[in-house]
Coordinates of C-alpha atoms and ligand atoms in Angstrom, one line a residue:
Chain A
M75 CA 0.0 0.0 0.0
L76 CA 2.8 2.4 1.0
K77 CA 6.4 2.0 -0.2
V78 CA 9.1 4.3 1.1
E79 CA 12.4 3.9 -0.7
A80 CA 15.8 5.6 0.0
L81 CA 14.1 8.6 1.6
D82 CA 16.5 11.4 2.6
V83 CA 15.4 14.4 4.6
Y84 CA 17.5 17.4 5.6
Y85 CA 16.7 20.2 8.0
G86 CA 19.2 22.7 6.8
G87 CA 22.5 21.0 7.6
I88 CA 21.0 18.3 9.7
H89 CA 20.7 15.0 7.9
A90 CA 17.6 13.7 9.7
L91 CA 16.7 10.7 7.5
K92 CA 19.5 8.9 5.7
G93 CA 18.0 6.8 3.0
I94 CA 15.3 4.9 4.8
S95 CA 13.2 2.3 3.2
F96 CA 10.2 0.4 4.5
E97 CA 6.9 -0.9 3.2
I98 CA 3.3 -1.2 4.5
M99 CA 0.7 -3.7 3.3
K100 CA -2.9 -3.1 3.2
G101 CA -4.6 -4.2 6.4
Q102 CA -1.4 -4.3 8.5
I103 CA -0.4 -2.4 11.6
V104 CA 3.3 -1.4 11.0
T105 CA 5.2 0.3 13.8
L106 CA 8.3 2.4 13.7
I107 CA 10.2 2.4 17.0
G108 CA 13.3 4.3 17.9
S109 CA 14.7 6.5 20.6
N110 CA 14.4 10.3 20.8
G111 CA 15.6 12.1 17.8
A112 CA 15.8 8.9 15.6
G113 CA 13.7 10.5 12.8
K114 CA 10.3 9.0 13.4
T115 CA 8.3 12.1 13.3
T116 CA 10.3 13.2 10.4
A117 CA 9.3 10.1 8.4
L118 CA 5.6 10.8 9.1
K119 CA 5.8 14.4 8.1
A120 CA 7.5 13.5 4.9
I121 CA 4.8 10.9 4.1
S122 CA 2.1 13.7 4.9
G123 CA 3.8 16.2 2.6
L124 CA 4.4 18.6 5.5
I125 CA 8.2 18.6 4.7
S126 CA 10.1 17.8 1.5
G127 CA 12.7 15.2 0.9
K128 CA 14.5 13.1 -1.7
G129 CA 14.0 9.5 -2.6
S130 CA 10.5 8.0 -3.2
I131 CA 7.2 7.5 -1.5
K132 CA 4.8 5.5 -3.3
Y133 CA 1.2 5.1 -2.3
E134 CA -0.9 2.5 -4.2
D135 CA 1.9 2.6 -6.8
K136 CA 1.8 6.4 -7.2
E137 CA 4.5 8.8 -6.2
I138 CA 3.3 11.1 -3.5
L139 CA 6.7 12.6 -2.6
G140 CA 6.5 16.4 -3.4
S141 CA 2.7 16.5 -3.4
L142 CA 0.8 19.0 -1.4
S143 CA -0.4 17.8 1.9
E144 CA -4.0 18.5 1.0
K145 CA -3.6 16.2 -2.0
I146 CA -2.1 13.6 0.2
V147 CA -5.0 13.8 2.7
A148 CA -7.5 13.6 -0.1
K149 CA -5.8 10.4 -1.2
G150 CA -6.6 8.7 2.1
I151 CA -3.5 9.3 4.3
C152 CA -4.1 11.1 7.5
Q153 CA -1.8 11.6 10.5
V154 CA -2.4 12.2 14.2
P155 CA 0.4 14.4 14.8
E156 CA 2.9 14.2 17.7
G157 CA 1.6 16.0 20.8
R158 CA -2.1 15.7 19.5
R159 CA -2.3 19.2 18.3
I160 CA -6.0 19.6 18.7
F161 CA -7.6 22.8 18.0
T162 CA -7.9 24.4 21.5
A163 CA -10.3 27.2 20.6
L164 CA -12.8 24.8 18.9
N165 CA -15.0 22.4 20.8
V166 CA -15.0 18.6 20.4
H167 CA -17.5 18.5 17.8
E168 CA -15.9 21.3 15.8
N169 CA -12.6 19.6 16.0
L170 CA -13.9 16.4 14.6
M171 CA -15.7 18.2 11.8
M172 CA -12.4 19.9 10.9
G173 CA -11.1 16.3 10.2
A174 CA -13.7 16.1 7.5
Y175 CA -12.6 19.4 6.0
L176 CA -12.0 18.0 2.4
R177 CA -15.1 15.7 2.4
K178 CA -18.3 16.8 0.9
D179 CA -20.5 13.6 1.5
K180 CA -22.7 14.9 4.3
A181 CA -24.5 11.6 5.0
S182 CA -21.3 9.6 5.4
I183 CA -19.7 12.3 7.5
Q184 CA -22.6 12.0 9.9
E185 CA -22.2 8.2 9.8
D186 CA -18.4 8.5 10.7
L187 CA -19.1 11.0 13.5
G188 CA -21.5 8.4 15.0
Y189 CA -18.8 5.8 14.7
V190 CA -16.2 8.0 16.4
Y191 CA -18.6 8.8 19.3
E192 CA -19.3 4.9 19.6
L193 CA -15.5 4.3 19.6
F194 CA -14.8 7.0 22.2
P195 CA -18.0 7.5 24.2
R196 CA -16.2 10.1 26.4
L197 CA -16.0 12.4 23.4
K198 CA -19.7 12.2 22.9
E199 CA -20.3 13.3 26.5
R200 CA -18.0 16.2 25.9
A201 CA -19.1 17.3 22.4
D202 CA -19.5 21.0 23.5
Q203 CA -16.4 21.1 25.6
M204 CA -13.4 23.4 24.3
G205 CA -10.6 21.2 23.0
G206 CA -8.0 23.0 25.1
T207 CA -9.8 22.0 28.3
L208 CA -9.8 18.2 27.7
S209 CA -7.5 15.9 29.6
G210 CA -4.5 14.5 27.8
G211 CA -6.2 11.1 27.2
E212 CA -9.3 12.8 25.9
Q213 CA -7.2 14.9 23.6
Q214 CA -5.5 11.9 22.2
M215 CA -8.9 10.3 21.6
L216 CA -10.1 13.6 19.9
A217 CA -6.9 13.6 17.8
I218 CA -7.6 10.1 16.6
G219 CA -11.3 10.7 16.2
R220 CA -10.4 13.9 14.1
A221 CA -8.1 11.8 11.9
I222 CA -10.8 9.1 11.3
M223 CA -13.2 11.8 10.3
A224 CA -11.0 12.4 7.3
K225 CA -11.9 8.8 6.3
P226 CA -8.3 7.7 5.8
K227 CA -7.3 4.4 4.3
L228 CA -3.9 4.7 6.0
L229 CA -3.9 6.2 9.5
M230 CA -0.5 7.4 10.9
L231 CA -0.2 7.8 14.7
D232 CA 2.7 9.7 16.3
E233 CA 3.3 8.5 19.8
P234 CA -0.3 8.1 20.9
S235 CA 0.8 6.8 24.3
M236 CA 2.8 9.9 25.2
G237 CA 2.2 11.2 28.7
L238 CA -0.8 9.0 29.3
A239 CA -1.7 6.5 32.2
P240 CA -1.2 2.8 31.2
I241 CA -5.0 2.2 31.5
V242 CA -5.7 5.1 29.0
V243 CA -3.0 3.8 26.8
E244 CA -4.7 0.4 26.6
E245 CA -8.0 2.0 25.9
I246 CA -6.5 3.9 22.9
F247 CA -4.6 0.9 21.6
E248 CA -7.9 -1.2 21.8
A249 CA -9.5 1.4 19.6
V250 CA -6.6 1.3 17.2
K251 CA -6.9 -2.5 16.9
D252 CA -10.6 -2.1 16.5
L253 CA -10.1 0.3 13.7
N254 CA -7.6 -2.1 12.1
K255 CA -10.1 -5.0 12.1
K256 CA -12.5 -2.7 10.2
G257 CA -9.9 -2.6 7.5
L258 CA -7.8 0.5 8.3
T259 CA -4.1 0.3 7.7
V260 CA -2.0 1.7 10.5
L261 CA 1.5 3.2 10.7
L262 CA 2.3 3.5 14.4
V263 CA 5.3 5.6 15.7
E264 CA 6.0 4.7 19.3
Q265 CA 8.6 5.2 22.1
N266 CA 6.8 2.6 24.1
A267 CA 8.2 -0.4 22.4
N268 CA 6.3 -2.8 24.4
I269 CA 2.8 -1.8 23.5
A270 CA 3.8 -1.1 20.0
L271 CA 5.2 -4.6 19.5
Q272 CA 2.2 -6.2 21.1
T273 CA -0.2 -4.3 18.8
A274 CA 1.7 -4.2 15.4
D275 CA 2.3 -6.9 12.7
I276 CA 5.6 -5.5 11.4
C277 CA 8.2 -3.5 13.2
Y278 CA 11.0 -1.2 11.8
V279 CA 13.6 -0.1 14.3
I280 CA 15.0 3.2 13.4
E281 CA 18.3 4.6 14.8
S282 CA 19.7 8.0 14.0
G283 CA 18.0 8.3 10.6
T284 CA 18.4 4.8 9.3
I285 CA 16.5 1.6 9.7
A286 CA 18.7 -0.6 11.9
F287 CA 16.7 -3.8 11.5
S288 CA 13.1 -4.9 11.0
G289 CA 10.9 -8.0 11.5
K290 CA 7.7 -9.5 12.6
A291 CA 6.6 -7.6 15.8
R292 CA 6.0 -10.9 17.7
E293 CA 9.5 -12.1 17.0
L294 CA 11.1 -8.8 17.9
L295 CA 9.5 -8.9 21.2
N296 CA 11.9 -11.6 22.0
D297 CA 14.9 -10.2 20.2
D298 CA 17.9 -9.4 22.3
R299 CA 18.7 -6.1 20.5
V300 CA 15.2 -4.9 21.1
R301 CA 15.0 -6.1 24.6
K302 CA 18.2 -4.4 25.6
A303 CA 17.7 -1.1 23.8
Y304 CA 13.9 -0.5 23.8
L305 CA 12.3 -2.8 26.5
G306 CA 14.9 -1.9 29.1
E307 CA 15.8 -5.4 30.1
Chain B
M71 CA 8.2 72.7 33.2
V72 CA 4.7 74.1 33.8
N73 CA 3.7 72.8 30.4
L74 CA 5.0 69.4 31.2
F75 CA 2.8 69.4 34.4
I76 CA -0.2 70.3 32.4
V77 CA 0.5 67.4 30.0
I78 CA 0.9 65.0 32.8
K79 CA -2.1 66.2 34.7
N80 CA -4.3 66.0 31.5
L81 CA -3.0 62.5 30.6
T82 CA -3.7 61.3 34.1
I83 CA -7.3 62.6 33.9
Y84 CA -7.9 61.1 30.5
T85 CA -6.4 57.8 31.7
L86 CA -8.9 57.8 34.7
I87 CA -11.8 58.7 32.4
L88 CA -10.8 56.0 29.9
F89 CA -10.3 53.4 32.7
L90 CA -13.7 54.1 34.1
S91 CA -15.5 54.1 30.8
I92 CA -13.9 50.9 29.7
K93 CA -14.9 49.2 32.9
L94 CA -18.4 50.5 32.6
L95 CA -18.9 49.7 29.0
S96 CA -17.4 46.2 29.4
K97 CA -20.1 45.6 32.2
G98 CA -22.7 46.8 29.8
F99 CA -21.7 44.7 26.9
D100 CA -21.4 41.6 29.1
Y101 CA -24.8 42.2 30.4
T102 CA -26.4 42.7 26.9
A103 CA -24.5 39.8 25.5
K104 CA -25.9 37.6 28.2
K105 CA -29.4 38.9 27.8
L106 CA -29.1 38.6 24.0
S107 CA -27.9 35.0 24.0
R108 CA -30.7 34.1 26.4
A109 CA -33.4 36.0 24.5
N110 CA -35.7 33.9 22.3
K111 CA -35.7 34.2 18.5
H112 CA -38.7 36.6 18.4
T113 CA -37.0 39.1 20.8
K114 CA -33.7 38.9 18.7
A115 CA -35.6 39.3 15.4
A116 CA -37.5 42.3 16.9
A117 CA -34.2 44.0 18.1
L118 CA -32.6 43.4 14.7
F119 CA -35.7 44.9 13.0
I120 CA -35.9 48.0 15.2
S121 CA -32.2 48.7 14.8
A122 CA -32.5 48.3 11.1
I123 CA -35.4 50.7 10.9
A124 CA -33.5 53.2 13.1
I125 CA -30.5 53.0 10.8
F126 CA -32.5 53.4 7.7
A127 CA -34.3 56.5 9.1
W128 CA -31.1 58.0 10.5
P129 CA -30.5 60.5 7.7
F130 CA -34.1 61.7 8.0
L131 CA -33.9 62.0 11.7
F132 CA -30.8 64.2 11.4
A133 CA -31.6 65.8 8.0
D134 CA -31.0 69.3 9.7
Y135 CA -27.7 68.3 11.4
P136 CA -25.1 67.9 8.6
Y137 CA -22.4 67.6 11.2
I138 CA -23.9 64.4 12.7
L139 CA -24.6 63.0 9.2
R140 CA -21.0 63.5 8.1
T141 CA -19.7 62.0 11.3
S142 CA -22.1 59.0 10.8
I143 CA -20.7 58.6 7.3
I144 CA -17.1 58.5 8.7
V145 CA -18.1 56.1 11.3
L146 CA -19.5 53.7 8.7
L147 CA -16.4 54.2 6.5
Y148 CA -14.2 53.2 9.4
I149 CA -16.5 50.2 10.2
V150 CA -15.9 49.0 6.7
L151 CA -12.1 49.5 7.0
A152 CA -11.9 47.9 10.4
L153 CA -13.9 44.9 9.2
S154 CA -11.7 44.6 6.1
L155 CA -8.6 44.4 8.4
N156 CA -10.5 41.9 10.5
F157 CA -10.3 39.4 7.7
V158 CA -6.5 39.5 8.0
L159 CA -6.0 40.1 11.6
G160 CA -9.1 38.5 13.1
F161 CA -9.8 35.6 10.8
A162 CA -6.4 34.7 9.4
G163 CA -4.5 35.9 12.6
Q164 CA -1.9 37.8 10.6
L165 CA -0.7 41.2 11.9
S166 CA -0.8 43.5 9.0
M167 CA 0.2 47.1 9.8
G168 CA 0.0 48.6 6.4
H169 CA -3.6 48.3 5.7
A170 CA -4.1 52.0 4.7
A171 CA -2.1 51.1 1.7
F172 CA -5.0 49.2 0.2
Y173 CA -7.3 52.0 1.2
A174 CA -4.9 54.3 -0.7
V175 CA -4.9 52.1 -3.8
G176 CA -8.7 52.2 -3.8
A177 CA -8.9 56.0 -3.4
Y178 CA -6.2 56.7 -6.0
T179 CA -7.6 54.3 -8.6
T180 CA -11.0 56.0 -8.3
A181 CA -9.5 59.4 -8.4
L182 CA -7.3 58.9 -11.4
L183 CA -10.0 57.0 -13.4
T184 CA -12.7 59.5 -12.7
V185 CA -10.7 62.7 -13.0
N186 CA -8.3 61.8 -15.8
L187 CA -10.2 59.3 -17.9
K188 CA -13.7 60.5 -17.0
V189 CA -14.7 57.0 -16.2
S190 CA -18.1 56.6 -14.3
F191 CA -17.9 56.2 -10.6
W192 CA -19.3 52.7 -10.5
L193 CA -16.7 51.4 -13.1
A194 CA -13.9 53.1 -11.0
F195 CA -15.4 51.5 -7.9
A196 CA -15.1 48.0 -9.4
A197 CA -11.6 48.7 -10.7
S198 CA -10.6 50.1 -7.2
A199 CA -11.6 46.8 -5.7
V200 CA -9.9 44.7 -8.3
I201 CA -6.7 46.6 -8.3
A202 CA -6.5 46.7 -4.5
G203 CA -7.1 43.0 -4.5
L204 CA -4.3 42.6 -6.9
F205 CA -1.9 44.5 -4.6
G206 CA -3.2 42.2 -1.7
L207 CA -2.2 39.2 -3.8
L208 CA 1.1 40.7 -4.8
L209 CA 2.0 41.5 -1.2
G210 CA 0.4 38.4 0.3
I211 CA 2.2 35.8 -1.8
P212 CA 5.6 36.5 -0.7
T213 CA 4.9 37.9 2.8
L214 CA 2.5 35.4 4.3
R215 CA 5.3 33.0 4.9
L216 CA 6.3 35.5 7.5
K217 CA 4.8 35.6 10.9
G218 CA 4.2 38.1 13.7
D219 CA 6.7 40.9 13.9
Y220 CA 8.3 40.1 10.6
L221 CA 5.0 40.4 8.7
A222 CA 4.2 43.6 10.7
I223 CA 7.4 45.1 9.6
T224 CA 7.0 44.1 6.0
T225 CA 3.6 45.4 5.8
I226 CA 4.6 48.7 7.4
G227 CA 7.3 48.9 4.8
F228 CA 4.9 48.3 2.0
G229 CA 2.6 51.1 3.3
E230 CA 5.4 53.6 3.5
I231 CA 6.7 52.6 0.0
L232 CA 3.3 53.2 -1.5
R233 CA 2.9 56.5 0.2
L234 CA 6.4 57.6 -1.0
V235 CA 5.4 56.5 -4.6
L236 CA 2.2 58.6 -4.3
I237 CA 4.3 61.7 -3.1
N238 CA 7.1 61.4 -5.5
W239 CA 5.6 60.1 -8.9
T240 CA 4.3 63.6 -9.5
S241 CA 3.6 63.1 -13.2
F242 CA 1.1 60.3 -12.4
T243 CA -0.4 61.2 -8.9
R244 CA 0.4 65.0 -8.7
G245 CA 2.4 64.2 -5.7
P246 CA 1.7 66.0 -2.3
A247 CA -0.8 68.3 -4.2
G248 CA -3.2 65.4 -4.4
I249 CA -6.0 65.1 -6.9
P250 CA -9.0 67.5 -6.5
G251 CA -12.2 67.5 -8.3
I252 CA -13.3 63.9 -8.0
P253 CA -16.9 63.7 -9.2
S254 CA -19.9 62.4 -7.3
P255 CA -21.5 59.2 -8.4
K256 CA -24.5 59.2 -10.6
L257 CA -27.3 56.6 -10.2
F258 CA -30.2 56.4 -12.7
G259 CA -29.4 59.9 -13.9
L260 CA -29.4 61.4 -10.4
T261 CA -26.1 62.6 -8.8
I262 CA -25.5 61.4 -5.3
N263 CA -24.1 64.6 -3.8
S264 CA -26.1 65.0 -0.6
N265 CA -25.0 63.6 2.8
T266 CA -28.1 61.5 2.8
G267 CA -27.0 60.0 -0.7
Y268 CA -23.4 59.2 0.7
F269 CA -24.9 57.8 4.0
Y270 CA -26.9 55.2 2.1
L271 CA -24.0 54.4 -0.2
I272 CA -21.5 53.7 2.6
L273 CA -24.4 51.9 4.6
A274 CA -24.7 49.6 1.6
L275 CA -21.1 48.9 1.6
A276 CA -21.0 48.4 5.4
V277 CA -23.9 45.9 5.2
F278 CA -22.2 44.1 2.4
T279 CA -19.0 43.8 4.4
V280 CA -20.8 42.6 7.5
F281 CA -22.6 40.1 5.4
I282 CA -19.4 38.8 3.8
S283 CA -17.8 38.6 7.1
Y284 CA -20.5 36.4 8.5
R285 CA -20.7 34.3 5.4
L286 CA -17.0 33.7 5.5
L287 CA -16.9 33.0 9.2
N288 CA -19.7 30.3 8.9
S289 CA -18.4 28.8 5.8
R290 CA -16.0 25.9 5.3
L291 CA -13.2 28.3 4.4
G292 CA -13.9 30.3 7.6
R293 CA -13.7 27.2 9.8
G294 CA -10.4 26.4 7.9
L295 CA -9.0 29.8 8.8
I296 CA -10.0 29.4 12.4
A297 CA -8.1 26.1 12.3
V298 CA -5.1 27.5 10.7
R299 CA -5.0 30.3 13.3
D300 CA -5.3 27.9 16.0
D301 CA -2.7 25.4 14.9
E302 CA -1.2 25.6 11.4
I303 CA 0.6 22.3 11.4
A304 CA -2.5 20.3 12.6
A305 CA -4.6 22.2 10.1
E306 CA -2.3 21.1 7.3
A307 CA -2.3 17.6 8.5
M308 CA -6.0 17.6 8.1
G309 CA -5.6 18.7 4.5
I310 CA -6.3 22.3 5.0
N311 CA -4.2 24.5 2.5
S312 CA -3.1 27.2 4.9
T313 CA -1.3 29.4 2.5
Y314 CA -4.3 29.5 0.1
L315 CA -6.6 30.5 3.0
K316 CA -4.3 33.2 4.4
I317 CA -3.9 34.7 0.9
L318 CA -7.6 34.6 0.4
A319 CA -8.2 36.5 3.7
F320 CA -5.6 39.0 2.7
V321 CA -7.0 39.6 -0.7
L322 CA -10.5 39.8 0.6
G323 CA -9.4 42.5 3.1
A324 CA -7.6 44.4 0.5
V325 CA -10.5 44.4 -1.9
I326 CA -12.9 45.8 0.8
A327 CA -10.4 48.4 1.9
G328 CA -10.1 49.3 -1.8
M329 CA -13.8 49.8 -2.0
A330 CA -13.8 51.9 1.2
G331 CA -11.0 54.1 -0.5
S332 CA -13.1 54.5 -3.6
F333 CA -16.0 55.7 -1.5
F334 CA -13.7 58.0 0.4
S335 CA -12.4 59.7 -2.7
T336 CA -15.8 60.5 -4.1
F337 CA -17.1 61.5 -0.7
V338 CA -14.4 64.2 -0.1
H339 CA -13.8 64.8 -3.8
Y340 CA -10.1 65.1 -3.0
V341 CA -7.3 62.6 -2.1
N342 CA -3.7 63.3 -1.2
P343 CA -0.9 61.0 0.2
D344 CA -1.3 62.3 3.7
N345 CA -4.7 60.6 4.0
F346 CA -3.1 57.2 4.0
N347 CA 0.0 57.6 6.2
Y348 CA 1.1 55.1 8.8
M349 CA -1.0 56.5 11.5
E350 CA -4.1 55.6 9.4
S351 CA -3.1 52.0 9.5
V352 CA -2.4 52.3 13.2
V353 CA -5.9 53.7 13.8
I354 CA -7.6 51.0 11.8
L355 CA -5.5 48.3 13.7
T356 CA -6.4 50.0 17.1
M357 CA -10.2 49.8 16.2
V358 CA -9.9 46.1 15.6
V359 CA -7.9 45.4 18.8
L360 CA -10.1 47.6 21.0
G361 CA -13.4 46.1 19.7
G362 CA -12.2 42.5 19.9
V363 CA -10.0 40.8 17.2
G364 CA -12.0 38.4 15.2
S365 CA -15.4 39.4 16.7
I366 CA -17.6 41.1 14.2
P367 CA -19.9 43.1 16.6
G368 CA -16.7 44.0 18.5
V369 CA -14.9 45.3 15.5
I370 CA -18.0 47.4 14.5
L371 CA -18.1 48.9 18.0
G372 CA -14.4 49.5 18.2
A373 CA -14.6 51.4 14.8
A374 CA -17.6 53.4 16.0
V375 CA -16.0 54.5 19.3
L376 CA -12.6 55.4 17.8
S377 CA -14.1 57.4 14.9
I378 CA -16.4 59.3 17.2
L379 CA -13.8 59.9 19.9
P380 CA -11.7 62.3 17.9
E381 CA -14.8 64.3 17.2
A382 CA -15.7 64.4 20.9
L383 CA -12.1 65.2 21.8
R384 CA -11.7 67.9 19.3
D385 CA -10.6 70.4 21.9
I386 CA -7.7 68.2 23.0
A387 CA -6.8 67.0 19.6
T388 CA -3.0 67.1 20.4
Y389 CA -3.5 64.3 22.8
R390 CA -5.3 62.0 20.3
Y391 CA -2.5 59.6 19.7
A392 CA -1.3 59.6 23.3
I393 CA -4.9 58.7 24.3
Y394 CA -5.0 55.9 21.8
G395 CA -1.9 54.4 23.3
I396 CA -3.2 54.7 26.8
L397 CA -6.4 53.1 25.6
L398 CA -4.5 50.2 24.1
V399 CA -2.6 49.6 27.2
M400 CA -5.7 49.9 29.5
M401 CA -7.5 47.3 27.2
M402 CA -4.6 44.8 27.5
I403 CA -4.9 45.1 31.3
I404 CA -8.6 45.2 31.8
R405 CA -10.0 43.5 28.9
P406 CA -7.5 41.7 26.7
Q407 CA -10.3 40.0 24.6
G408 CA -11.5 43.4 23.4
M409 CA -14.8 45.3 24.2
I410 CA -17.0 42.4 22.7
G411 CA -14.6 39.4 22.6
K412 CA -15.1 36.6 20.2
S413 CA -16.5 34.4 23.0
S414 CA -18.9 36.9 24.3
F415 CA -21.8 35.3 22.6
K416 CA -20.6 31.8 23.3
G417 CA -20.5 30.0 26.6
G418 CA -16.9 31.0 27.1
V419 CA -17.3 34.4 28.4
R420 CA -17.1 33.4 32.0
H421 CA -14.0 31.5 31.6
E422 CA -12.2 34.3 29.7
N423 CA -13.2 36.9 32.2
T424 CA -11.9 35.0 35.2
K425 CA -8.8 34.5 33.3
S426 CA -8.3 38.1 32.5
K427 CA -9.3 39.1 36.0
K428 CA -6.7 37.0 37.5
N429 CA -4.1 38.3 35.1
H430 CA -5.1 41.7 36.0
K431 CA -4.9 41.1 39.8
S432 CA -1.4 39.5 39.6
L433 CA -0.2 42.3 37.3
W434 CA -1.3 44.8 40.0
R435 CA 0.3 42.8 42.7
A436 CA 3.5 42.8 40.6
V437 CA 3.3 46.5 40.1
G438 CA 2.5 47.1 43.8
S439 CA 5.4 45.0 45.2
Ligands
LIG249 N1 12.4 21.6 12.3 C1 13.6 21.0 12.5 N2 14.7 21.8 12.3 C2 15.8 21.1 12.7 N3 16.1 20.0 13.0 C3 15.0 19.2 13.2 C4 13.7 19.7 13.1 N4 12.8 18.8 13.3 C5 13.5 17.7 13.7 N5 14.8 18.0 13.7 C6 15.9 17.1 14.0 O1 15.8 15.9 13.3 C7 16.0 14.7 14.0 C8 14.9 13.8 13.9 O2 13.8 14.4 14.7 P1 12.4 13.7 14.8 O3 11.4 14.7 15.3 O4 12.1 13.1 13.6 O5 12.7 12.6 15.9 P2 11.7 11.5 16.7 O6 12.3 10.2 16.2 O7 10.3 11.8 16.3 O8 12.0 11.8 18.1 P3 11.0 11.7 19.4 O9 10.7 10.4 19.7 O10 11.7 12.5 20.4 O11 9.8 12.5 18.9 C9 16.4 15.2 15.4 O12 17.8 15.3 15.5 C10 15.8 16.6 15.5 O13 16.6 17.4 16.2
LIG250 MG1 8.8 12.3 17.4

């Protein structure tokens, strides 16, 4: 579904991604793990068209590197940005509708809104509450809900567990699995390697801008290199 | 020395008066906003209807008071100008400090076309809107990548450059002498040259501007702009083209300022570069900030207050800009959201007020200690 090949990204003089390649198949949950500053967020931004790079990013066999971010969202790739970045001055309902900005099919927007509220009942209770006053967990739910409202085929999540209590993390990852079962392909960026590996099918480990190694998530859970560096054992 | 004392004494008195009036007015607005948002549909419709009738009857009520009518026309003109800046500052969140430049482009386009080429006012009016819009586009494309202070400085520069061109390109603009003899508009064979005629003309433009403001605010594009202002990266991640929206707001603001300029030149029949100096931009900006950035009723009120104030303060005209400065500082302390903030009509008013009050208290504490 998505194929990244030899992707290079520079921030001025900083070489943030040094020719990384990875692939996501339809229906999979793929995770990118790596330590701070490894380049995970950068990879997501490049896929979303928020920054430019060299190399190739093919989505459904078409080159999307260099396209405008609105074109990429319209094609069905939507990301939940790092730190949630919900609209603080808009209420929950308005935030969700902002996700559907590019869509015109009113009936199916309403349908998806119902689905988001079903997935996260807490959002429904707080439909009129201002985004900025939600708790961290609720904001993460809102950020995911907002991305779902864009009706993506590929959902990219940037550190959804950041700063959340384990029970909320679990709730959110259950929702992600639920979405995946409904046919959504997921690219998950995480620091929390444990939960990422338990949730994902395939894992790529990224270290200072390159892919160090990759494999089936279940197998990497027992891999020494991963256990030492990312599971803290 | 004595003079200095007088100045300080006067400024203190004005500051006190302003402080009290802002306090009082704020209370009044909060009260009305609360009442209005609780009132049912019929009451609202009735209130709207009565104000509409009052505005339409205005020129007849004051037919014998040309001074009041002319002031009303100026008030409406500034309402249009302040609302046009509100597209840029309020909706797109871009600090543009050269807004008078678009006003100038509109005024000079109409002046040059009607005087030199004898074009009809209406055609010149349309041309003013288009050309001001083009200037907006020309300035907007390169500068909207800039933010905050940088954008402010660039727009100040643009305004000053334009004014210097108007002054120095004497073969085209007649320089500081300005362009006299701009004709009155003709409609169905009648010449609009009475205050009543001009009143209805600028009223139509003001109503149009208010309408466009609300249309934009409640449209998909308006919501997109709100999202961009709130968090540009998140907005782009949702597929919102922030550059396009910001330029749109900029051009729209320029077009409407150009229309206002066109009206101005036919109303006073004379333009010169001094009408469009930097202070003019600052005054328009002050109106928006005073009234409440992004709030349409607020901006209307801010424009009305600040265009009546100089008339009321005619005797102390020397203090005008000092008073504007004090007013702005006072507002930042007492009521940072503006006279009628964006949230006044939403549920958020209580929250914002408590916040500003807290800031205000801690500020006084800091000052006191
Ligand atoms: N806008 C920027 N300008 C300059 N350098 C940047 C910028 N954004 C990121 N970088 C650098 O690029 C590298 C990769 O950053 P990135 O945000 O992709 O890391 P990450 O893997 O997401 O880390 P984290 O887990 O801490 O979020 C870092 O060294 C970072 O300092
Ligand atoms: Mg990151």
